[in-house]
GROMACS .gro file of C-alpha atoms in nm:
model
  388
    1MET     CA    1  12.888   3.421  -0.200
    2THR     CA    2  12.555   3.441  -0.014
    3ALA     CA    3  12.552   3.537   0.354
    4LEU     CA    4  12.243   3.500   0.571
    5HIS     CA    5  12.188   3.587   0.935
    6THR     CA    6  11.955   3.402   1.166
    7GLY     CA    7  11.885   3.354   1.532
    8THR     CA    8  11.954   2.979   1.529
    9ALA     CA    9  12.112   2.756   1.267
   10ILE     CA   10  12.039   2.385   1.285
   11ILE     CA   11  12.267   2.132   1.120
   12GLY     CA   12  12.052   1.830   1.038
   13GLY     CA   13  11.698   1.811   0.906
   14GLY     CA   14  11.595   1.488   1.072
   15LEU     CA   15  11.324   1.456   1.332
   16MET     CA   16  11.517   1.644   1.602
   17GLY     CA   17  11.619   1.930   1.377
   18CYS     CA   18  11.273   1.974   1.231
   19TRP     CA   19  11.095   1.956   1.566
   20ALA     CA   20  11.342   2.213   1.702
   21ALA     CA   21  11.269   2.441   1.408
   22LEU     CA   22  10.894   2.405   1.461
   23MET     CA   23  10.915   2.476   1.834
   24LEU     CA   24  11.138   2.778   1.781
   25ARG     CA   25  10.909   2.922   1.513
   26ARG     CA   26  10.605   2.870   1.737
   27ARG     CA   27  10.782   3.107   1.975
   28GLY     CA   28  10.869   3.355   1.701
   29HIS     CA   29  11.242   3.281   1.679
   30PRO     CA   30  11.419   3.293   1.337
   31VAL     CA   31  11.576   2.963   1.233
   32ILE     CA   32  11.756   2.808   0.935
   33VAL     CA   33  11.788   2.428   0.896
   34LEU     CA   34  12.065   2.287   0.678
   35GLU     CA   35  12.008   1.927   0.566
   36LYS     CA   36  12.252   1.747   0.336
   37GLY     CA   37  11.980   1.521   0.191
   38HIS     CA   38  11.605   1.523   0.240
   39ALA     CA   39  11.427   1.596   0.566
   40GLY     CA   40  11.377   1.272   0.758
   41ALA     CA   41  11.552   1.056   0.499
   42GLN     CA   42  11.772   0.860   0.740
   43ALA     CA   43  11.695   0.721   1.088
   44SER     CA   44  11.405   0.962   1.136
   45GLY     CA   45  11.213   0.812   0.845
   46GLN     CA   46  11.342   0.455   0.843
   47ASN     CA   47  11.265   0.336   1.197
   48TYR     CA   48  10.993   0.110   1.333
   49GLY     CA   49  10.766   0.393   1.447
   50ASN     CA   50  10.745   0.311   1.817
   51LEU     CA   51  10.611   0.580   2.048
   52ARG     CA   52  10.710   0.386   2.355
   53VAL     CA   53  10.746   0.535   2.703
   54GLN     CA   54  10.775   0.218   2.906
   55GLY     CA   55  11.102   0.026   2.922
   56ARG     CA   56  11.328   0.329   2.888
   57HIS     CA   57  11.628   0.420   3.098
   58PRO     CA   58  11.488   0.602   3.404
   59GLY     CA   59  11.684   0.913   3.311
   60GLN     CA   60  11.493   0.934   2.980
   61LEU     CA   61  11.146   0.912   3.131
   62PRO     CA   62  11.086   1.284   3.207
   63LEU     CA   63  11.188   1.374   2.851
   64SER     CA   64  10.980   1.087   2.712
   65LEU     CA   65  10.671   1.197   2.904
   66ARG     CA   66  10.714   1.555   2.784
   67ALA     CA   67  10.730   1.425   2.429
   68HIS     CA   68  10.429   1.202   2.477
   69GLU     CA   69  10.211   1.489   2.590
   70ILE     CA   70  10.285   1.650   2.254
   71TRP     CA   71  10.209   1.330   2.063
   72GLU     CA   72   9.877   1.311   2.247
   73HIS     CA   73   9.791   1.660   2.120
   74LEU     CA   74   9.962   1.630   1.781
   75HIS     CA   75   9.693   1.826   1.596
   76ASP     CA   76   9.780   2.129   1.807
   77TYR     CA   77  10.123   2.122   1.639
   78ILE     CA   78  10.081   1.981   1.287
   79PRO     CA   79   9.770   1.925   1.074
   80ASP     CA   80   9.867   1.576   0.956
   81HIS     CA   81   9.758   1.259   1.136
   82CYS     CA   82  10.070   1.058   1.033
   83GLU     CA   83   9.894   0.726   1.110
   84LEU     CA   84   9.920   0.797   1.481
   85ASP     CA   85   9.767   0.503   1.668
   86PHE     CA   86   9.739   0.476   2.046
   87ASN     CA   87   9.744   0.099   2.033
   88GLY     CA   88   9.952   0.038   2.348
   89HIS     CA   89  10.284  -0.140   2.399
   90LEU     CA   90  10.344  -0.493   2.527
   91TYR     CA   91  10.695  -0.565   2.662
   92ALA     CA   92  10.701  -0.944   2.665
   93ALA     CA   93  10.931  -1.189   2.844
   94ARG     CA   94  10.982  -1.556   2.779
   95ASP     CA   95  11.004  -1.806   3.066
   96ASP     CA   96  11.336  -1.668   3.182
   97ALA     CA   97  11.402  -1.514   3.525
   98GLU     CA   98  11.622  -1.235   3.390
   99GLU     CA   99  11.370  -1.137   3.124
  100ILE     CA  100  11.081  -1.140   3.370
  101ALA     CA  101  11.286  -0.921   3.604
  102LYS     CA  102  11.328  -0.669   3.320
  103VAL     CA  103  10.951  -0.662   3.272
  104GLU     CA  104  10.901  -0.595   3.643
  105THR     CA  105  11.168  -0.323   3.640
  106ALA     CA  106  11.006  -0.153   3.340
  107ALA     CA  107  10.672  -0.151   3.521
  108HIS     CA  108  10.828  -0.020   3.841
  109ASN     CA  109  11.015   0.261   3.665
  110GLY     CA  110  10.707   0.360   3.468
  111ALA     CA  111  10.488   0.367   3.778
  112ALA     CA  112  10.746   0.586   3.955
  113VAL     CA  113  10.680   0.868   3.705
  114GLY     CA  114  10.305   0.817   3.687
  115LEU     CA  115  10.279   0.586   3.387
  116ASP     CA  116  10.001   0.331   3.425
  117VAL     CA  117  10.173  -0.002   3.357
  118GLU     CA  118  10.016  -0.341   3.423
  119VAL     CA  119  10.217  -0.663   3.470
  120LEU     CA  120  10.046  -0.964   3.313
  121ASP     CA  121  10.117  -1.335   3.361
  122ARG     CA  122  10.087  -1.612   3.103
  123THR     CA  123   9.717  -1.667   3.172
  124ALA     CA  124   9.630  -1.300   3.134
  125LEU     CA  125   9.826  -1.279   2.810
  126ALA     CA  126   9.645  -1.580   2.668
  127SER     CA  127   9.310  -1.431   2.766
  128ARG     CA  128   9.369  -1.088   2.613
  129TRP     CA  129   9.577  -1.181   2.308
  130PRO     CA  130   9.518  -1.550   2.229
  131TRP     CA  131   9.716  -1.525   1.904
  132LEU     CA  132  10.040  -1.459   2.098
  133ARG     CA  133  10.265  -1.754   2.188
  134GLY     CA  134  10.577  -1.826   2.389
  135PHE     CA  135  10.570  -1.549   2.649
  136ALA     CA  136  10.539  -1.600   3.023
  137ALA     CA  137  10.491  -1.239   3.137
  138ALA     CA  138  10.465  -0.887   3.001
  139SER     CA  139  10.423  -0.528   3.106
  140TRP     CA  140  10.137  -0.350   2.933
  141SER     CA  141  10.124   0.027   2.877
  142ALA     CA  142   9.799   0.133   2.712
  143ARG     CA  143   9.921   0.492   2.678
  144ASP     CA  144  10.200   0.405   2.435
  145ALA     CA  145  10.148   0.441   2.061
  146THR     CA  146  10.291   0.409   1.711
  147ALA     CA  147  10.309   0.636   1.405
  148ASN     CA  148  10.443   0.623   1.051
  149PRO     CA  149  10.798   0.763   1.056
  150ARG     CA  150  10.799   0.815   0.679
  151LEU     CA  151  10.520   1.070   0.725
  152VAL     CA  152  10.613   1.246   1.049
  153THR     CA  153  10.934   1.437   0.974
  154PRO     CA  154  10.817   1.572   0.637
  155ALA     CA  155  10.492   1.683   0.807
  156VAL     CA  156  10.683   1.859   1.085
  157ALA     CA  157  10.912   2.022   0.826
  158ARG     CA  158  10.613   2.145   0.622
  159THR     CA  159  10.454   2.300   0.929
  160ALA     CA  160  10.779   2.462   1.038
  161ARG     CA  161  10.818   2.609   0.689
  162ALA     CA  162  10.460   2.739   0.698
  163LEU     CA  163  10.551   2.919   1.020
  164GLY     CA  164  10.854   3.080   0.857
  165ALA     CA  165  11.141   2.836   0.914
  166ASP     CA  166  11.403   2.837   0.636
  167ILE     CA  167  11.463   2.465   0.577
  168ARG     CA  168  11.722   2.400   0.307
  169GLU     CA  169  11.754   2.046   0.176
  170GLY     CA  170  12.045   1.920  -0.031
  171VAL     CA  171  12.286   2.155   0.146
  172ARG     CA  172  12.592   2.002   0.311
  173VAL     CA  173  12.771   2.199   0.583
  174ARG     CA  174  13.147   2.205   0.531
  175ALA     CA  175  13.263   2.385   0.846
  176ALA     CA  176  13.143   2.588   1.142
  177SER     CA  177  13.321   2.801   1.397
  178ALA     CA  178  13.239   3.034   1.683
  179GLY     CA  179  13.369   3.388   1.715
  180VAL     CA  180  13.276   3.742   1.792
  181GLY     CA  181  12.911   3.786   1.703
  182GLY     CA  182  12.817   3.420   1.706
  183PHE     CA  183  12.861   3.126   1.472
  184HIS     CA  184  13.001   3.127   1.119
  185ILE     CA  185  12.877   2.831   0.912
  186GLU     CA  186  13.008   2.746   0.566
  187ALA     CA  187  12.793   2.529   0.341
  188GLU     CA  188  12.845   2.400  -0.010
  189GLY     CA  189  12.750   2.628  -0.294
  190GLY     CA  190  12.912   2.928  -0.128
  191LEU     CA  191  12.638   2.968   0.131
  192THR     CA  192  12.744   3.135   0.456
  193ILE     CA  193  12.522   3.146   0.764
  194LEU     CA  194  12.580   3.378   1.059
  195ALA     CA  195  12.386   3.263   1.364
  196ASP     CA  196  12.354   3.354   1.730
  197HIS     CA  197  12.302   2.990   1.826
  198LEU     CA  198  12.391   2.658   1.665
  199ILE     CA  199  12.214   2.325   1.716
  200ASN     CA  200  12.405   2.012   1.620
  201ALA     CA  201  12.133   1.766   1.519
  202ALA     CA  202  12.334   1.596   1.245
  203GLY     CA  203  12.253   1.240   1.350
  204ALA     CA  204  12.520   0.986   1.257
  205TRP     CA  205  12.735   1.273   1.127
  206ALA     CA  206  12.709   1.479   1.449
  207PRO     CA  207  13.046   1.378   1.606
  208GLU     CA  208  13.220   1.552   1.316
  209VAL     CA  209  13.031   1.872   1.395
  210ALA     CA  210  13.113   1.837   1.765
  211GLY     CA  211  13.477   1.789   1.671
  212TRP     CA  212  13.486   2.133   1.509
  213PHE     CA  213  13.438   2.270   1.861
  214GLY     CA  214  13.683   2.042   2.042
  215GLU     CA  215  13.422   1.793   2.168
  216GLY     CA  216  13.337   1.437   2.087
  217ALA     CA  217  13.139   1.128   2.166
  218PRO     CA  218  13.209   0.766   2.079
  219MET     CA  219  12.959   0.655   1.818
  220PHE     CA  220  12.888   0.332   1.636
  221ILE     CA  221  12.695   0.363   1.310
  222GLY     CA  222  12.433   0.097   1.259
  223GLY     CA  223  12.112   0.024   1.080
  224PRO     CA  224  11.786  -0.116   1.219
  225PRO     CA  225  11.658  -0.400   0.997
  226GLN     CA  226  11.292  -0.334   0.919
  227PHE     CA  227  11.037  -0.542   0.733
  228VAL     CA  228  10.674  -0.509   0.632
  229THR     CA  229  10.439  -0.784   0.517
  230THR     CA  230  10.159  -0.773   0.269
  231ALA     CA  231   9.822  -0.692   0.424
  232VAL     CA  232   9.638  -0.958   0.621
  233PRO     CA  233   9.306  -0.927   0.808
  234HIS     CA  234   9.356  -0.703   1.109
  235PHE     CA  235   9.384  -0.894   1.438
  236ILE     CA  236   9.693  -0.759   1.621
  237GLY     CA  237   9.610  -0.470   1.852
  238PRO     CA  238   9.923  -0.366   2.044
  239SER     CA  239  10.281  -0.310   1.944
  240VAL     CA  240  10.471  -0.610   2.084
  241GLN     CA  241  10.837  -0.610   2.181
  242ALA     CA  242  11.020  -0.920   2.301
  243VAL     CA  243  11.248  -0.836   2.593
  244ASP     CA  244  11.543  -1.002   2.419
  245GLY     CA  245  11.481  -0.786   2.111
  246SER     CA  246  11.455  -1.086   1.880
  247VAL     CA  247  11.127  -0.957   1.737
  248ILE     CA  248  10.925  -0.635   1.754
  249PHE     CA  249  10.602  -0.607   1.558
  250ARG     CA  250  10.280  -0.416   1.508
  251GLN     CA  251   9.996  -0.422   1.258
  252THR     CA  252   9.884  -0.113   1.071
  253ARG     CA  253   9.519  -0.031   1.026
  254GLN     CA  254   9.561  -0.128   0.659
  255GLY     CA  255   9.660  -0.480   0.767
  256ASN     CA  256  10.035  -0.477   0.698
  257VAL     CA  257  10.258  -0.607   0.978
  258VAL     CA  258  10.568  -0.398   1.047
  259VAL     CA  259  10.852  -0.605   1.193
  260ALA     CA  260  11.193  -0.528   1.342
  261GLY     CA  261  11.446  -0.711   1.556
  262TYR     CA  262  11.796  -0.704   1.698
  263PRO     CA  263  12.078  -0.723   1.632
  264ARG     CA  264  12.133  -0.409   1.428
  265GLY     CA  265  12.327  -0.425   1.106
  266ALA     CA  266  12.622  -0.216   0.994
  267SER     CA  267  12.561   0.098   0.787
  268ASP     CA  268  12.794   0.309   0.577
  269PRO     CA  269  12.750   0.685   0.633
  270VAL     CA  270  13.010   0.765   0.365
  271ALA     CA  271  12.844   0.568   0.085
  272ASN     CA  272  12.504   0.644   0.241
  273ARG     CA  273  12.406   0.276   0.237
  274ALA     CA  274  12.226   0.060   0.493
  275PRO     CA  275  12.201  -0.296   0.359
  276VAL     CA  276  12.003  -0.569   0.534
  277ASP     CA  277  12.163  -0.911   0.560
  278PRO     CA  278  11.916  -1.171   0.419
  279ARG     CA  279  12.004  -1.397   0.713
  280ARG     CA  280  11.875  -1.126   0.944
  281THR     CA  281  11.549  -1.118   0.753
  282LEU     CA  282  11.502  -1.495   0.778
  283ALA     CA  283  11.592  -1.502   1.148
  284THR     CA  284  11.352  -1.222   1.241
  285MET     CA  285  11.065  -1.367   1.041
  286GLY     CA  286  11.128  -1.700   1.212
  287HIS     CA  287  11.094  -1.530   1.552
  288LEU     CA  288  10.774  -1.363   1.431
  289SER     CA  289  10.615  -1.689   1.317
  290ARG     CA  290  10.691  -1.851   1.653
  291ALA     CA  291  10.545  -1.556   1.844
  292VAL     CA  292  10.238  -1.533   1.617
  293PRO     CA  293  10.177  -1.867   1.444
  294ALA     CA  294   9.897  -1.710   1.239
  295LEU     CA  295  10.167  -1.515   1.053
  296ALA     CA  296  10.374  -1.820   0.958
  297ASP     CA  297  10.276  -1.780   0.592
  298ALA     CA  298  10.294  -1.400   0.581
  299MET     CA  299  10.467  -1.264   0.272
  300LEU     CA  300  10.723  -0.986   0.293
  301LEU     CA  301  10.650  -0.677   0.087
  302ARG     CA  302  10.961  -0.470   0.160
  303VAL     CA  303  11.289  -0.479   0.357
  304TRP     CA  304  11.484  -0.167   0.448
  305SER     CA  305  11.714  -0.002   0.699
  306GLY     CA  306  11.859   0.340   0.781
  307ILE     CA  307  12.168   0.506   0.922
  308GLU     CA  308  12.157   0.555   1.299
  309GLY     CA  309  12.412   0.667   1.555
  310TYR     CA  310  12.457   0.456   1.869
  311ILE     CA  311  12.653   0.554   2.179
  312PRO     CA  312  12.792   0.279   2.407
  313ASP     CA  313  12.587   0.377   2.712
  314MET     CA  314  12.275   0.381   2.489
  315LEU     CA  315  12.186   0.736   2.595
  316PRO     CA  316  12.179   1.039   2.366
  317VAL     CA  317  12.386   1.354   2.376
  318LEU     CA  318  12.144   1.636   2.450
  319GLY     CA  319  12.228   1.971   2.600
  320PRO     CA  320  12.472   2.263   2.591
  321SER     CA  321  12.829   2.231   2.471
  322ARG     CA  322  13.101   2.221   2.736
  323THR     CA  323  13.339   2.424   2.517
  324THR     CA  324  13.132   2.674   2.321
  325PRO     CA  325  12.852   2.898   2.454
  326GLY     CA  326  12.552   2.898   2.225
  327LEU     CA  327  12.622   2.552   2.083
  328ILE     CA  328  12.368   2.281   2.173
  329HIS     CA  329  12.400   1.912   2.086
  330ALA     CA  330  12.114   1.673   2.007
  331PHE     CA  331  12.232   1.342   1.862
  332GLY     CA  332  12.303   0.975   1.927
  333PHE     CA  333  11.951   0.864   2.014
  334CYS     CA  334  12.047   0.498   1.974
  335GLY     CA  335  11.737   0.388   1.788
  336HIS     CA  336  11.510   0.520   2.065
  337GLY     CA  337  11.460   0.876   1.943
  338PHE     CA  338  11.142   0.869   1.736
  339GLN     CA  339  10.914   0.901   2.038
  340LEU     CA  340  11.141   1.162   2.199
  341GLY     CA  341  11.141   1.395   1.896
  342PRO     CA  342  10.884   1.657   1.999
  343GLY     CA  343  11.017   1.664   2.355
  344VAL     CA  344  11.370   1.717   2.224
  345GLY     CA  345  11.245   2.001   2.004
  346ALA     CA  346  11.075   2.165   2.302
  347VAL     CA  347  11.390   2.128   2.515
  348LEU     CA  348  11.610   2.276   2.242
  349ALA     CA  349  11.376   2.574   2.214
  350ASP     CA  350  11.397   2.619   2.593
  351LEU     CA  351  11.777   2.616   2.584
  352VAL     CA  352  11.797   2.865   2.297
  353LEU     CA  353  11.540   3.110   2.425
  354GLU     CA  354  11.574   3.077   2.802
  355GLY     CA  355  11.919   2.928   2.849
  356ARG     CA  356  11.775   2.647   3.062
  357THR     CA  357  11.502   2.383   3.067
  358ALA     CA  358  11.293   2.225   3.339
  359THR     CA  359  11.337   1.882   3.177
  360PRO     CA  360  11.629   1.694   3.341
  361LEU     CA  361  11.923   1.646   3.103
  362SER     CA  362  12.211   1.543   3.332
  363HIS     CA  363  12.226   1.188   3.192
  364PHE     CA  364  12.280   1.325   2.840
  365ASP     CA  365  12.569   1.567   2.903
  366ILE     CA  366  12.844   1.544   2.641
  367GLY     CA  367  13.096   1.589   2.920
  368ARG     CA  368  13.040   1.234   3.040
  369PHE     CA  369  13.282   1.109   2.776
  370ALA     CA  370  13.561   1.349   2.863
  371ASP     CA  371  13.549   1.266   3.235
  372GLY     CA  372  13.518   0.891   3.179
  373SER     CA  373  13.187   0.854   3.364
  374ALA     CA  374  13.004   0.699   3.066
  375GLN     CA  375  12.991   0.319   3.080
  376ALA     CA  376  12.887   0.085   2.802
  377ALA     CA  377  12.539  -0.056   2.851
  378GLU     CA  378  12.466  -0.428   2.829
  379SER     CA  379  12.204  -0.353   2.567
  380PHE     CA  380  12.470  -0.203   2.339
  381ARG     CA  381  12.643  -0.540   2.316
  382ARG     CA  382  12.312  -0.720   2.270
  383GLU     CA  383  12.187  -0.494   1.993
  384PHE     CA  384  12.501  -0.543   1.787
  385ALA     CA  385  12.566  -0.913   1.848
  386THR     CA  386  12.605  -1.165   1.568
  387ALA     CA  387  12.277  -1.247   1.397
  388ARG     CA  388  12.097  -1.520   1.584
   0.00000   0.00000   0.00000
């Protein structure tokens, strides 16, 4: 049996776990990451790649802005570019009063925290992006961006390793407990970790880890259907998201169009499978061709999905345990976590090293489930409705 001691053990080598490891190592703190598969193999590497600030729950905006400042200075943290593109984000509403109200709310909330968001009417949309059809209004955030999720987490993991983080892939954690002297973590292969702090960043598998310490959170496991077309001449500038979620798309600099859309599909965390219903593919591509008629004949190159954890109020669990000092949770990012990753890593480093953070976390407290204050969000129902 092998026993190792570290300052912080992290269960989960996705985006949150790897960013936490990087931020802790930048501050000289010893860390071991235990990942059952490959770093970034699930939701962290299989998402759309949106680095979107606008349109978030107001409680997420301080965390989102902290993350975005890191994205804007990414080369100060990792050497890789990761196809980072500050192409802006267009949150587009059809001729529907409720959708237009959501656009106006997104702009208002963004402006309240200093984000420069512009509300555009149908005429302005047609003038700026004449290839776009069917939308009556949109909020435009030029600061928002996109990146390639398949590149980001491995790049963060490589940099963390270069700084001295011990990142172990293919290692499944079997049990963890807290006692005198810290945390005792048992992994397959006879590996034992003794740690002063424990971060639960296990993604869709995180409720099991929380359960070892008498805590929990309701979680639905789903997969985001994603598609990419063959390359076409570049003409789409921004990332575009329909308010109703029926289609989300962006074009890479190589010409491929990356497409996503609600509703999410079911995933199987036991079999480690995330199939995409062919009907979902046809429906989403139909929405794309109506929004951008020039793409009506676009050919799909690949279809994929991942395994993501969704919580009914569509907010993550992020912050200290209510039952166990030294345990910190970071999971359930509901398909909105890619942009938050570096901010989450910075917050986790704050909590480990200082015991507090200046970034507000009250909306993300795991205790909201025990006291009954968490309420299901309307968007949770919408994102998991029957394929339309």
